[in-house]
Tab-separated table of C-alpha atoms in Angstrom:
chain	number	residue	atom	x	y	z
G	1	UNK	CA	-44.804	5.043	13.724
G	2	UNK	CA	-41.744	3.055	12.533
G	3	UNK	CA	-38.960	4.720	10.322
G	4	UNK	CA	-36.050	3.256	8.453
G	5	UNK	CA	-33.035	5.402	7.931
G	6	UNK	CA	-31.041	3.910	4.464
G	7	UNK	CA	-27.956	5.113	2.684
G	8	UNK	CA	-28.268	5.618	-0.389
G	9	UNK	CA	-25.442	3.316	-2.596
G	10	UNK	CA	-23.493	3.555	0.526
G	11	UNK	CA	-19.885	1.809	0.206
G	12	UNK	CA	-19.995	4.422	-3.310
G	13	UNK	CA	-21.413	7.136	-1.131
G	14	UNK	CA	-18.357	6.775	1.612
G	15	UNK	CA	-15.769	6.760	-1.489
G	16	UNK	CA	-17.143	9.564	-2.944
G	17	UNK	CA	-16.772	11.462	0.442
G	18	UNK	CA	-12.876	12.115	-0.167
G	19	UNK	CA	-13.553	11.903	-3.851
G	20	UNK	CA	-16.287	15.072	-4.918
G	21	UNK	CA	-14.609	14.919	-8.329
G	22	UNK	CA	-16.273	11.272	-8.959
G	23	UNK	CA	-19.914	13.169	-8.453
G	24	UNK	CA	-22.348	12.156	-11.247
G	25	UNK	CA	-19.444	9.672	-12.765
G	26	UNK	CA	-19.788	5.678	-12.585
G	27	UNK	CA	-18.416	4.384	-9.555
G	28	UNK	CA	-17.978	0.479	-8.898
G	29	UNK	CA	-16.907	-1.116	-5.299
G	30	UNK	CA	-15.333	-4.791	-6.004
G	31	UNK	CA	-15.514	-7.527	-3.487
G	32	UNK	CA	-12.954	-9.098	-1.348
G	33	UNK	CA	-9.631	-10.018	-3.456
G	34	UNK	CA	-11.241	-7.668	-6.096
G	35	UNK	CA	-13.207	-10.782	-7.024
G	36	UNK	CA	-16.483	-9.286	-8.542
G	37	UNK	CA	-18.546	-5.741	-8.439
G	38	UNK	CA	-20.673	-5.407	-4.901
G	39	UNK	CA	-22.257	-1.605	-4.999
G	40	UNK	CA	-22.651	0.805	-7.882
G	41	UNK	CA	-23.218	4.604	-8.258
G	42	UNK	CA	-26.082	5.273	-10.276
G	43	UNK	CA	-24.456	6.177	-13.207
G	44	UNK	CA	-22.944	2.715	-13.234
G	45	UNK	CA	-26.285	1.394	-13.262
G	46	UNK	CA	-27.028	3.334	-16.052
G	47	UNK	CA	-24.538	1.820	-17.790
G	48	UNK	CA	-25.507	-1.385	-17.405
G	49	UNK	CA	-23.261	-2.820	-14.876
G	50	UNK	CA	-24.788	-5.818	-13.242
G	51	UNK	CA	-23.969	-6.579	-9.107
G	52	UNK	CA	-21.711	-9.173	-9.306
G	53	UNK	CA	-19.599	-8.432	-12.529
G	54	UNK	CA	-16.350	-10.217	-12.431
G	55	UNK	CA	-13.855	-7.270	-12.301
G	56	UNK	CA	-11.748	-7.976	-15.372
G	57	UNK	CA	-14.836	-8.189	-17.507
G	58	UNK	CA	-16.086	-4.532	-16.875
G	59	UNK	CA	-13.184	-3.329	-19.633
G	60	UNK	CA	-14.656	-6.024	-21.934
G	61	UNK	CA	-18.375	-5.255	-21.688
G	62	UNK	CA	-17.808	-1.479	-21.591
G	63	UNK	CA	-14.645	-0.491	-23.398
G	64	UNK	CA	-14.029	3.019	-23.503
G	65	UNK	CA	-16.537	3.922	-20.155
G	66	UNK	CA	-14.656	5.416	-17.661
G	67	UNK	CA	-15.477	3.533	-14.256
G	68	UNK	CA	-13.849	4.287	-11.368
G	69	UNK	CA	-12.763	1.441	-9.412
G	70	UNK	CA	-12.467	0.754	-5.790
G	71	UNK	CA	-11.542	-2.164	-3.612
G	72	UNK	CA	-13.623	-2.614	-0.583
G	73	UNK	CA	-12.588	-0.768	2.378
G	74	UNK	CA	-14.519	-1.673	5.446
G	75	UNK	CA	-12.737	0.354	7.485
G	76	UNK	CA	-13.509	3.522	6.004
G	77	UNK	CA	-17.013	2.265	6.174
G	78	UNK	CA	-17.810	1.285	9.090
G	79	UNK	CA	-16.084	4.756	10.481
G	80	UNK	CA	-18.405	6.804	8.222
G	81	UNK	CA	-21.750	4.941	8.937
G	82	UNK	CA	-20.873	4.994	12.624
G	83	UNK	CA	-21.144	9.086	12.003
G	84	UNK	CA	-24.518	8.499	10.644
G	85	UNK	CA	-25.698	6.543	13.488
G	86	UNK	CA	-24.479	9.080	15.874
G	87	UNK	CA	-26.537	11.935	14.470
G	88	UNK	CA	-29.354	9.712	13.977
G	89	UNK	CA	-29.196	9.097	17.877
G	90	UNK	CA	-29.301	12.180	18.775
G	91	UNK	CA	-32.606	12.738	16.841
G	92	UNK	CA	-34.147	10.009	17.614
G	93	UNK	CA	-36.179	8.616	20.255
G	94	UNK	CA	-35.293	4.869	19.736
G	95	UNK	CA	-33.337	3.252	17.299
G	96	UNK	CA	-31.945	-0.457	16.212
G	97	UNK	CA	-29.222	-0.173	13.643
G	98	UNK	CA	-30.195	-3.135	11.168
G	99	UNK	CA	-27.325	-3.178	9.268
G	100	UNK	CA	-23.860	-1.438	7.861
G	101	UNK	CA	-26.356	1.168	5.824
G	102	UNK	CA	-29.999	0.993	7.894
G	103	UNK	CA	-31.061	1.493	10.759
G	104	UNK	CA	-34.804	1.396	12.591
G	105	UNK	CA	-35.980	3.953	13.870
G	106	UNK	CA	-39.299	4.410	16.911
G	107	UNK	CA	-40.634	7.279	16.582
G	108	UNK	CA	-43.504	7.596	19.467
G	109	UNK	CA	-43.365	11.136	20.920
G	110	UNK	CA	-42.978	12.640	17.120
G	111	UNK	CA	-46.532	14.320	16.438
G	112	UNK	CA	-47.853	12.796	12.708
G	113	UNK	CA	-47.708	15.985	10.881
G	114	UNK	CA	-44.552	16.692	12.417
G	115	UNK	CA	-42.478	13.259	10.716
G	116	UNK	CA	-42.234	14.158	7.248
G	117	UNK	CA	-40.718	17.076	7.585
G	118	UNK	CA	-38.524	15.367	10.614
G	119	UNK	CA	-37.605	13.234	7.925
G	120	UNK	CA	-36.169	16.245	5.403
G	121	UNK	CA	-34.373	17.559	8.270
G	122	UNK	CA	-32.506	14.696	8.839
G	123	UNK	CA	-31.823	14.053	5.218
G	124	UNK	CA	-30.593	17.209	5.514
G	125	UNK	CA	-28.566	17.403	8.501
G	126	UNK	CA	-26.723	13.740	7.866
G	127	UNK	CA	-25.510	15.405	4.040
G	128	UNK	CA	-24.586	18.383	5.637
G	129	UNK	CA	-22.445	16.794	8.163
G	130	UNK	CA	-21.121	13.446	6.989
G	131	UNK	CA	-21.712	13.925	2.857
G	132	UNK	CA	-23.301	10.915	2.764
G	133	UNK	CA	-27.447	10.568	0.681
G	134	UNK	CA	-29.478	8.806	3.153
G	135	UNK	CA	-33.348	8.054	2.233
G	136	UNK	CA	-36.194	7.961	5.122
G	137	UNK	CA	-38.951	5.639	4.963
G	138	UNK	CA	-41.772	6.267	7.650
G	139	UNK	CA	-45.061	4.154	8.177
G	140	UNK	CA	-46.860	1.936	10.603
G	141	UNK	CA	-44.470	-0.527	10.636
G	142	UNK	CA	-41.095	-2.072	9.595
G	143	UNK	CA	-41.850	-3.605	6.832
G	144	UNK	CA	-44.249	-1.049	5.208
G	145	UNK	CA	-41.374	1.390	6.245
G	146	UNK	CA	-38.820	-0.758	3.926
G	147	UNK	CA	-41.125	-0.060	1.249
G	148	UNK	CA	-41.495	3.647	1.857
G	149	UNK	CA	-37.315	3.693	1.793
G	150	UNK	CA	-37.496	1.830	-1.437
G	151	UNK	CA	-39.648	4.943	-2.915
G	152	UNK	CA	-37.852	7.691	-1.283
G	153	UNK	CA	-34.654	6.242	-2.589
G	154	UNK	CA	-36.233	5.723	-6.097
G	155	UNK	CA	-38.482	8.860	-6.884
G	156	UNK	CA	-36.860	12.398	-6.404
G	157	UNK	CA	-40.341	14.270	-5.898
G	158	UNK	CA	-40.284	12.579	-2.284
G	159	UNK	CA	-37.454	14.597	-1.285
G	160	UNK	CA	-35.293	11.480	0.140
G	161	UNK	CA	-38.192	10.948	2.784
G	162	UNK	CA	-41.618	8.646	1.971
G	163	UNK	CA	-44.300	8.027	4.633
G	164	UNK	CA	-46.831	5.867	4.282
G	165	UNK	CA	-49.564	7.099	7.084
G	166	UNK	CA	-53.079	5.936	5.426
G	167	UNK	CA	-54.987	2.873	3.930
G	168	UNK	CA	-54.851	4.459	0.368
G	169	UNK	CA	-51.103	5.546	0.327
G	170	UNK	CA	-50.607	1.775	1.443
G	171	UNK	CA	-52.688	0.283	-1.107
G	172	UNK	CA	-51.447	2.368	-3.952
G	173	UNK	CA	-47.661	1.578	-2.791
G	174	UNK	CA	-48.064	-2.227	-2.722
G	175	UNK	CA	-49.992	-2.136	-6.231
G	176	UNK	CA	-46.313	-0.709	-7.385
G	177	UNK	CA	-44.026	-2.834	-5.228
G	178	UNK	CA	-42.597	-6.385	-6.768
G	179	UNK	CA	-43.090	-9.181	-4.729
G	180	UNK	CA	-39.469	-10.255	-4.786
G	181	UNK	CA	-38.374	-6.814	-3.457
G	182	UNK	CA	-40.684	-7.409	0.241
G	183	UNK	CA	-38.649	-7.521	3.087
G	184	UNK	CA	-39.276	-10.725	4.366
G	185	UNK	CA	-40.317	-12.811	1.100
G	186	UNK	CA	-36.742	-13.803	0.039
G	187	UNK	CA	-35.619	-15.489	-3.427
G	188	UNK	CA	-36.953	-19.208	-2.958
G	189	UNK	CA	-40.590	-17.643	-1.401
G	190	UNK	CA	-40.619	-15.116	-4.174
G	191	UNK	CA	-40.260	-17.575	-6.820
G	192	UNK	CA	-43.099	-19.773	-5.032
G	193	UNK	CA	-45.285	-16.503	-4.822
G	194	UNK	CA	-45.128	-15.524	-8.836
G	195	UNK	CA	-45.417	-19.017	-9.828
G	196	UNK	CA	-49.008	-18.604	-7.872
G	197	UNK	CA	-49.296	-15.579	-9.265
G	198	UNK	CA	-48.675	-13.360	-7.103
G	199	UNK	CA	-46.344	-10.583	-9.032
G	200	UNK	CA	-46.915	-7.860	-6.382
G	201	UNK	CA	-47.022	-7.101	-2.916
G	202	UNK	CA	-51.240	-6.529	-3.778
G	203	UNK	CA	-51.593	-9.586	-5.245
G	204	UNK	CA	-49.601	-11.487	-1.969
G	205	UNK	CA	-52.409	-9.653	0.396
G	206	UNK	CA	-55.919	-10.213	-1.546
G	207	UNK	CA	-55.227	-14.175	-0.104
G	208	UNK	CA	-56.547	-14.888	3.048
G	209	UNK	CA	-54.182	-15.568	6.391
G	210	UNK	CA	-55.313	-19.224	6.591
G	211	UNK	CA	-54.144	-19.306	2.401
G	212	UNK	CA	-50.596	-17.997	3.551
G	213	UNK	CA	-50.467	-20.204	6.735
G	214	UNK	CA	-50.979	-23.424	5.061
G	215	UNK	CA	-49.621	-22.859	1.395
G	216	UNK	CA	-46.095	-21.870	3.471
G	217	UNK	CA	-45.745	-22.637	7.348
G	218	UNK	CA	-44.191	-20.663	7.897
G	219	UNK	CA	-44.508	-18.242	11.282
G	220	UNK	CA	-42.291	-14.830	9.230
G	221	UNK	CA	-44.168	-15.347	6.240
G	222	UNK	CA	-47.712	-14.694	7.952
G	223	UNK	CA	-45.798	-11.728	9.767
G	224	UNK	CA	-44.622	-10.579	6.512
G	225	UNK	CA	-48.542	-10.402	5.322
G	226	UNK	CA	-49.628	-8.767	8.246
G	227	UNK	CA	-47.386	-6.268	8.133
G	228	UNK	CA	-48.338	-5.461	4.737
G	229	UNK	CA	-51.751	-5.359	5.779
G	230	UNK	CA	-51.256	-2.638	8.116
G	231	UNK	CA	-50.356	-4.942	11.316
G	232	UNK	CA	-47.549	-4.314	13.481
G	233	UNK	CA	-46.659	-7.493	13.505
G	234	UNK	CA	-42.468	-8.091	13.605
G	235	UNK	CA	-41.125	-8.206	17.385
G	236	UNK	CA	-38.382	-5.673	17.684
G	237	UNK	CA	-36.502	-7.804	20.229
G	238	UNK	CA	-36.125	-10.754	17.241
G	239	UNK	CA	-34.510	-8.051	14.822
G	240	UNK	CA	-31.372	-7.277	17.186
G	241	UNK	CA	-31.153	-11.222	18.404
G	242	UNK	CA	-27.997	-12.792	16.602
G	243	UNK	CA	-28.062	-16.091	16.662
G	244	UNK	CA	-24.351	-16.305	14.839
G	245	UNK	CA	-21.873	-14.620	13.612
G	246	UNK	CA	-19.634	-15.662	10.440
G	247	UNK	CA	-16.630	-14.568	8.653
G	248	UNK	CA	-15.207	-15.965	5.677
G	249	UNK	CA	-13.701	-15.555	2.372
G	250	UNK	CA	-12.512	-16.847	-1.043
G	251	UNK	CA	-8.636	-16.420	-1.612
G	252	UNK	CA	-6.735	-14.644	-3.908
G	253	UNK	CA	-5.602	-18.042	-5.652
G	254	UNK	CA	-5.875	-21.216	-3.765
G	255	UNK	CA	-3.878	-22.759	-1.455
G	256	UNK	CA	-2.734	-25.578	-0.428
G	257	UNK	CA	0.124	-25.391	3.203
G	258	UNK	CA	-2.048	-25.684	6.118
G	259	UNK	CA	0.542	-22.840	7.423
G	260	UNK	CA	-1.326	-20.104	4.868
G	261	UNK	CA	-5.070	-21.437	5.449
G	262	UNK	CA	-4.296	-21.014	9.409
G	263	UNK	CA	-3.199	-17.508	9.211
G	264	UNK	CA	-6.911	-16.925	7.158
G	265	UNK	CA	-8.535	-19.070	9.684
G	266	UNK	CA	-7.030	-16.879	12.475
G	267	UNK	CA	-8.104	-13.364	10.901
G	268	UNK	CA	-11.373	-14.464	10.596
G	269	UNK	CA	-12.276	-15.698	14.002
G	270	UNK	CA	-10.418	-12.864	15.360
G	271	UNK	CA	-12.885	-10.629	12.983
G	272	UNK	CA	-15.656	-12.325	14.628
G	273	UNK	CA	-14.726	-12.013	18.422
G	274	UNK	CA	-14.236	-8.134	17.353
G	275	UNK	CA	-18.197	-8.598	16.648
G	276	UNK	CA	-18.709	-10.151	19.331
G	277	UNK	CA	-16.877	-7.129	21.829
G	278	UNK	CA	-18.455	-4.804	19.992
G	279	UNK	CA	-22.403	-5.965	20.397
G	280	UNK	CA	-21.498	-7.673	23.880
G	281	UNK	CA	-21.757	-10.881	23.946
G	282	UNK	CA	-20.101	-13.916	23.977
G	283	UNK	CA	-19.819	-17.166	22.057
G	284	UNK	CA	-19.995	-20.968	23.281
G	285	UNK	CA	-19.394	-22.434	20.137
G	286	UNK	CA	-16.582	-22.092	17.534
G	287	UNK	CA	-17.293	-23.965	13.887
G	288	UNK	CA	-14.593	-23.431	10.860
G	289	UNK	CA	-15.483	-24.603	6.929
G	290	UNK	CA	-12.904	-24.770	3.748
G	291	UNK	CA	-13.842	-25.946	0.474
G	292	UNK	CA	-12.338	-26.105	-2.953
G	293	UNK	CA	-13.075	-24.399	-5.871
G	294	UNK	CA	-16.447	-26.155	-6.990
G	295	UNK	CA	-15.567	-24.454	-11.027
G	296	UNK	CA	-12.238	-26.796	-11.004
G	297	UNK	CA	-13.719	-29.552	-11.954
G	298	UNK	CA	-10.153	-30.969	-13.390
G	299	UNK	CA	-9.498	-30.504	-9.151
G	300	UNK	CA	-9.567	-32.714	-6.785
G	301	UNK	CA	-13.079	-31.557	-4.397
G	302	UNK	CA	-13.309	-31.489	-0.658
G	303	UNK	CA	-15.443	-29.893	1.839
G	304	UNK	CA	-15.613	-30.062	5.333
G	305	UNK	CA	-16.970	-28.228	8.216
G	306	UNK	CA	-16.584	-28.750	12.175
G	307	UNK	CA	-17.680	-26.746	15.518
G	308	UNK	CA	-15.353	-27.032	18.973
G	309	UNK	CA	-17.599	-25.990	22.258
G	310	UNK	CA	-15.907	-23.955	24.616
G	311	UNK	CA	-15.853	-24.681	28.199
G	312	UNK	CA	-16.604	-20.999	29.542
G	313	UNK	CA	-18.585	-18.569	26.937
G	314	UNK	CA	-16.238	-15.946	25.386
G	315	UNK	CA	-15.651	-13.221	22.924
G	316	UNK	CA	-11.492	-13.096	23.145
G	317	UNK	CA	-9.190	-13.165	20.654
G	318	UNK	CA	-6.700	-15.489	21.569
G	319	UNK	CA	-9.215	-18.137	23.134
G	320	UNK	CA	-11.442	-18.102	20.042
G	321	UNK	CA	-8.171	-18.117	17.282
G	322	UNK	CA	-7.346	-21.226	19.251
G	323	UNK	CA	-10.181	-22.905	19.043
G	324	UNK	CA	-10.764	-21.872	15.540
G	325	UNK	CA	-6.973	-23.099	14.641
G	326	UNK	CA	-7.755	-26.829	16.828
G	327	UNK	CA	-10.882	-27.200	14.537
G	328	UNK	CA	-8.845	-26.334	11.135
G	329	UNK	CA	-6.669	-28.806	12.263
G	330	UNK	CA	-8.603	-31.847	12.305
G	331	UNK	CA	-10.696	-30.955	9.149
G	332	UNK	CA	-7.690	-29.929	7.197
G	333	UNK	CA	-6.421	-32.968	4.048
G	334	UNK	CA	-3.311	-32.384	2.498
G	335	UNK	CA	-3.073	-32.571	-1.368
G	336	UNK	CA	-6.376	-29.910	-1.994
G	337	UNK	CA	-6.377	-27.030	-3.218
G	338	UNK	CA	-8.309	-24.959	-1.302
G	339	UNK	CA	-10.224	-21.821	-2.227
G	340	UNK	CA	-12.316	-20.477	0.694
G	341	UNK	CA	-12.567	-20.639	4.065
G	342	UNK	CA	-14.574	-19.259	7.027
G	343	UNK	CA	-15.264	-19.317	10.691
G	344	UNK	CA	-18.577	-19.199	12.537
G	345	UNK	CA	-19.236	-18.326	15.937
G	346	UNK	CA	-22.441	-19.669	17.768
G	347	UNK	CA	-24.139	-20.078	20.971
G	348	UNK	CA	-24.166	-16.368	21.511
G	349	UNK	CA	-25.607	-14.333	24.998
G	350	UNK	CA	-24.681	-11.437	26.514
G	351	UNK	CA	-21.153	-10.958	27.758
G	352	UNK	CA	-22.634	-10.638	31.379
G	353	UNK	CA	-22.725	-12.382	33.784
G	354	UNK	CA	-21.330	-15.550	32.101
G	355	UNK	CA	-22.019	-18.660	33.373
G	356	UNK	CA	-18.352	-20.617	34.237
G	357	UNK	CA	-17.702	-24.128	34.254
G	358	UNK	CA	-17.263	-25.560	37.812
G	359	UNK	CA	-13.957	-27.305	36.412
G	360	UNK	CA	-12.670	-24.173	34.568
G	361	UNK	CA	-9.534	-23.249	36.337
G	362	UNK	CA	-8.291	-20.430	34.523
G	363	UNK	CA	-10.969	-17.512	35.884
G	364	UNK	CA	-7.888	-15.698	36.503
G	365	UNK	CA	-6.651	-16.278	33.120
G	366	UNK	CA	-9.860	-15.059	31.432
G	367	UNK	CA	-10.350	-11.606	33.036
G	368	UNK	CA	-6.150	-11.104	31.808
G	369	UNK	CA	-7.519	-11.459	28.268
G	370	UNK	CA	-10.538	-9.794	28.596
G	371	UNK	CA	-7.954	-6.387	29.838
G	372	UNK	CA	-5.570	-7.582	26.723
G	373	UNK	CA	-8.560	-7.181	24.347
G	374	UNK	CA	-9.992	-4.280	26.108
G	375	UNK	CA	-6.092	-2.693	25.462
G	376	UNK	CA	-5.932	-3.545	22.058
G	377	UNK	CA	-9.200	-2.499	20.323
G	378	UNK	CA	-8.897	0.780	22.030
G	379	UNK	CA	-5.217	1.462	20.007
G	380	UNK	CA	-6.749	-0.055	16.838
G	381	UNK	CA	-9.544	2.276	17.331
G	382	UNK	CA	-6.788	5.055	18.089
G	383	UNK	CA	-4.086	4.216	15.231
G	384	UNK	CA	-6.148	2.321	12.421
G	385	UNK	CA	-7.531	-0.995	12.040
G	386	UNK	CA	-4.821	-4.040	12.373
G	387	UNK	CA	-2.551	-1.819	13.901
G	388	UNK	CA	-1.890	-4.603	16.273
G	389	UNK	CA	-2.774	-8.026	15.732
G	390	UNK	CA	-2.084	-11.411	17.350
G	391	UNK	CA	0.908	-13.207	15.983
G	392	UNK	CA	-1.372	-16.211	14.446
G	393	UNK	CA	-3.030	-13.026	12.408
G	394	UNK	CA	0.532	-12.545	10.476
G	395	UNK	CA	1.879	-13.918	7.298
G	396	UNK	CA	5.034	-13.893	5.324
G	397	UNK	CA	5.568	-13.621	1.730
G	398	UNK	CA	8.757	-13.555	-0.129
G	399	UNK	CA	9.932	-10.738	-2.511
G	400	UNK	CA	11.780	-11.093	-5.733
G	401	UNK	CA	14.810	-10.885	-3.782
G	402	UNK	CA	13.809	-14.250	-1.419
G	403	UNK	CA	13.305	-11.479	1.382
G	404	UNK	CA	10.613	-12.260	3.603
G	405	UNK	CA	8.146	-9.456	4.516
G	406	UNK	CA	5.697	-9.974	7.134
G	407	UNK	CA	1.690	-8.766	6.782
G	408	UNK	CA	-1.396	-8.430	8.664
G	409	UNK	CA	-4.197	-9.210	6.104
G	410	UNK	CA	-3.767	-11.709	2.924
G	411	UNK	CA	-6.522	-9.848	0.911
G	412	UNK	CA	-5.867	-8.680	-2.463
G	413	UNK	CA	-7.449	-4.774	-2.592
G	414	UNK	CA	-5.508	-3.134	-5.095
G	415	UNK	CA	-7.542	-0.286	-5.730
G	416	UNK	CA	-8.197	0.153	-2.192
G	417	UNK	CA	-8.805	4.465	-1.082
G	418	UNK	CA	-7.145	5.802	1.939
G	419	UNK	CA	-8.619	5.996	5.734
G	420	UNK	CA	-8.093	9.977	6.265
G	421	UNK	CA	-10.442	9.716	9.356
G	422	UNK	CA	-9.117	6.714	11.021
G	423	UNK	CA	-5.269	6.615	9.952
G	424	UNK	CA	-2.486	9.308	11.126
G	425	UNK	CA	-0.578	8.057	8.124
G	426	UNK	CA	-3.260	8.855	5.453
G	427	UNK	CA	-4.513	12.361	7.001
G	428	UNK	CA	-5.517	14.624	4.247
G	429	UNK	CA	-2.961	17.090	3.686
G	430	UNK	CA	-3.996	20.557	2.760
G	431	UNK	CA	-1.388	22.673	-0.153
């Protein structure tokens, strides 16, 4: 049996940790630069608040609603969902974490009429200690387990834990379950699958294999249908490859000074050889993309993109800012304004043993940044995120006063909460 561990709302859920007055009150979590709404509470729901709002409409379309408002704040969680993770490995056999908010779960060694109420207890035990809602979904395999999530998260009789462990508790659950909501099926297949009239996850499996192999071609498609069919049929060793890793953003304005877009350029490919220390691996390629803002249309438009291949695989900071900066550099054109830009790492394989290039000279060199790194994330993990950065990381910006005042991250977060658990300086402080 497969399980899927999933927090409920969970960048509102982390907020509302330090925050138990904002229980049962709409809660909204903007994007980066407070661009547009990314999670909502419930109540927010209720109220109509679509994903993706644009922040200054939300006083327009619901004037007089109090909504609490909060910029994103990965820090705080990341450092809360890591809790969750922890107690989930301790009560679990196995386990892949699939994402900020889910993880996967193997449960061989769990007797069958033993799991739903393993389930409860760790609903239980994670709101007891963290304070977060997490729902349990528990079947024969992943993707039937997604679905099981999707009803323990959606109907309060199942306690925050579904499990789907027979033929007719399958059947009846796909007969309910939209087509476009399947793990697996994605928007453009979706669309394909209701204009053939397939509306539900039932009406996807009545079609023969052969009917899915040749309308689509497609090898995770079939998967997807087997899986729904009972099959365990999604490799566990192709959920936790990553082929790449990518980092980007859209500004807070635009810009134009190649000065500003390299200091963005060099906090995101430092972001992503963080990633890349933290799952252990390294990187072989380096690619960086800007564009301008496609809704200017009274702007000039320009988009580029470009990849640099490194000569030994890496994951440090320095070597893959560099890189990043080298590549910026030759895509960059004066006279646009530009309004996003982001760095991809590719060509990724575990950080050992790397293969070295017989004319790489600087072996020496490599293991001094590899300590560096090693030095750093451990006081960032210490004293707070971006308490020390590399100097290409840093911008200025000048007050009213023309005095320049030196930062560590150009994104806008105005409504962004505090970091009690991972900051000395914004430790709760008892009266």
């Amino acid at each position: 049996m497969y399980g899927i561990a999933d927090l409920d709302n969970c960048y509102v859920s982390c907020e509302r940790v330090f925050r138990p007055d904002l229980k049962g009150k709409p809660v909204v979590v903007l994007s980066n630069n407070d661009g547009c709404v990314v999670a909502r509470s419930n109540e927010a729901k209720a109220l109509g608040v679509k994903e993706g709002t644009p922040y200054f409409q939300l006083a327009q379309q619901f004037p007089g609603q109090k909504i609490a408002v909060f910029s994103s704040n990965y820090e705080l969680y990341g450092e809360l969902t890591g809790r969750v993770v922890s107690i989930i490995r301790k009560e679990t056999p196995a386990y892949f974490r699939y994402s900020i908010d889910e993880c996967f779960m193997y449960l061989d060694g769990i007797e069958l009429d033993q799991l739903q109420q393993w389930g409860w207890n760790l609903h239980k035990r994670v709101k007891r200690e963290v304070g977060m809602p997490i729902s349990i979904g528990l079947a024969p395999n992943k993707t039937l387990a997604k679905i099981a999530s999707k009803f323990a998260k959606k109907y309060e009789g199942y306690h925050h834990c579904c499990m789907i462990d027979t033929d007719e508790k399958r059947i009846k659950a796909l007969k309910l379950f939209p087509i476009e909501d399947v793990w697996g099926i994605g928007r453009r297949y979706a669309a394909k699958l209701q204009a053939l009239g397939c509306r539900t996850a039932y009406d996807f499996v009545q079609h023969h294999k052969d009917w899915v192999r040749l309308t689509f071609n497609n090898i995770n498609i079939v998967r997807t249908w087997q899986e729904l069919n009972g099959e365990d049929a999604v490799p566990n060793e192709e959920l936790a490859k990553k082929k790449s890793i990518c980092t980007s953003r859209s500004f807070n304005g635009m810009i134009s000074d190649i000065d500003t877009l390299r200091t963005h350029v060099s906090n995101y490919a430092a972001r992503c050889a963080e990633k890349l220390r933290q799952q252990n691996t390294v990187a072989t390629i380096v690619g960086v993309f800007v564009n301008t803002n496609m809704f200017r249309e009274d702007l000039a438009q320009y988009w580029n993109f470009q990849e640099a291949r490194l000569i030994t695989p890496t994951n440090s900071t320095i070597s893959i800012i560099k890189a990043a900066c080298d590549v910026l550099q030759s895509i960059y054109r004066p006279g646009y304004q530009y309004k996003k830009a982001g760095v991809i790492v590719m060509g990724i394989s575990p950080d050992s043993p790397i293969q070295q290039d017989l004319f790489d000279v600087n072996a020496e060199q490599i293991q001094k940044m590899r300590r560096l790194d090693e030095v750093i994330d451990r006081i960032n993990r210490l004293h707070g995120s971006e308490t020390i950065v590399i100097g290409a990381q840093q911008y200025t910006q000048k007050d009213g006063k023309g005095k320049a005042n030196v930062f560590a991250n150009a994104i806008k977060h105005d409504f962004k909460s505090k970091n009690p658990t991972t900051r000395w300086s914004d430790i709760i402080k008892l009266k």
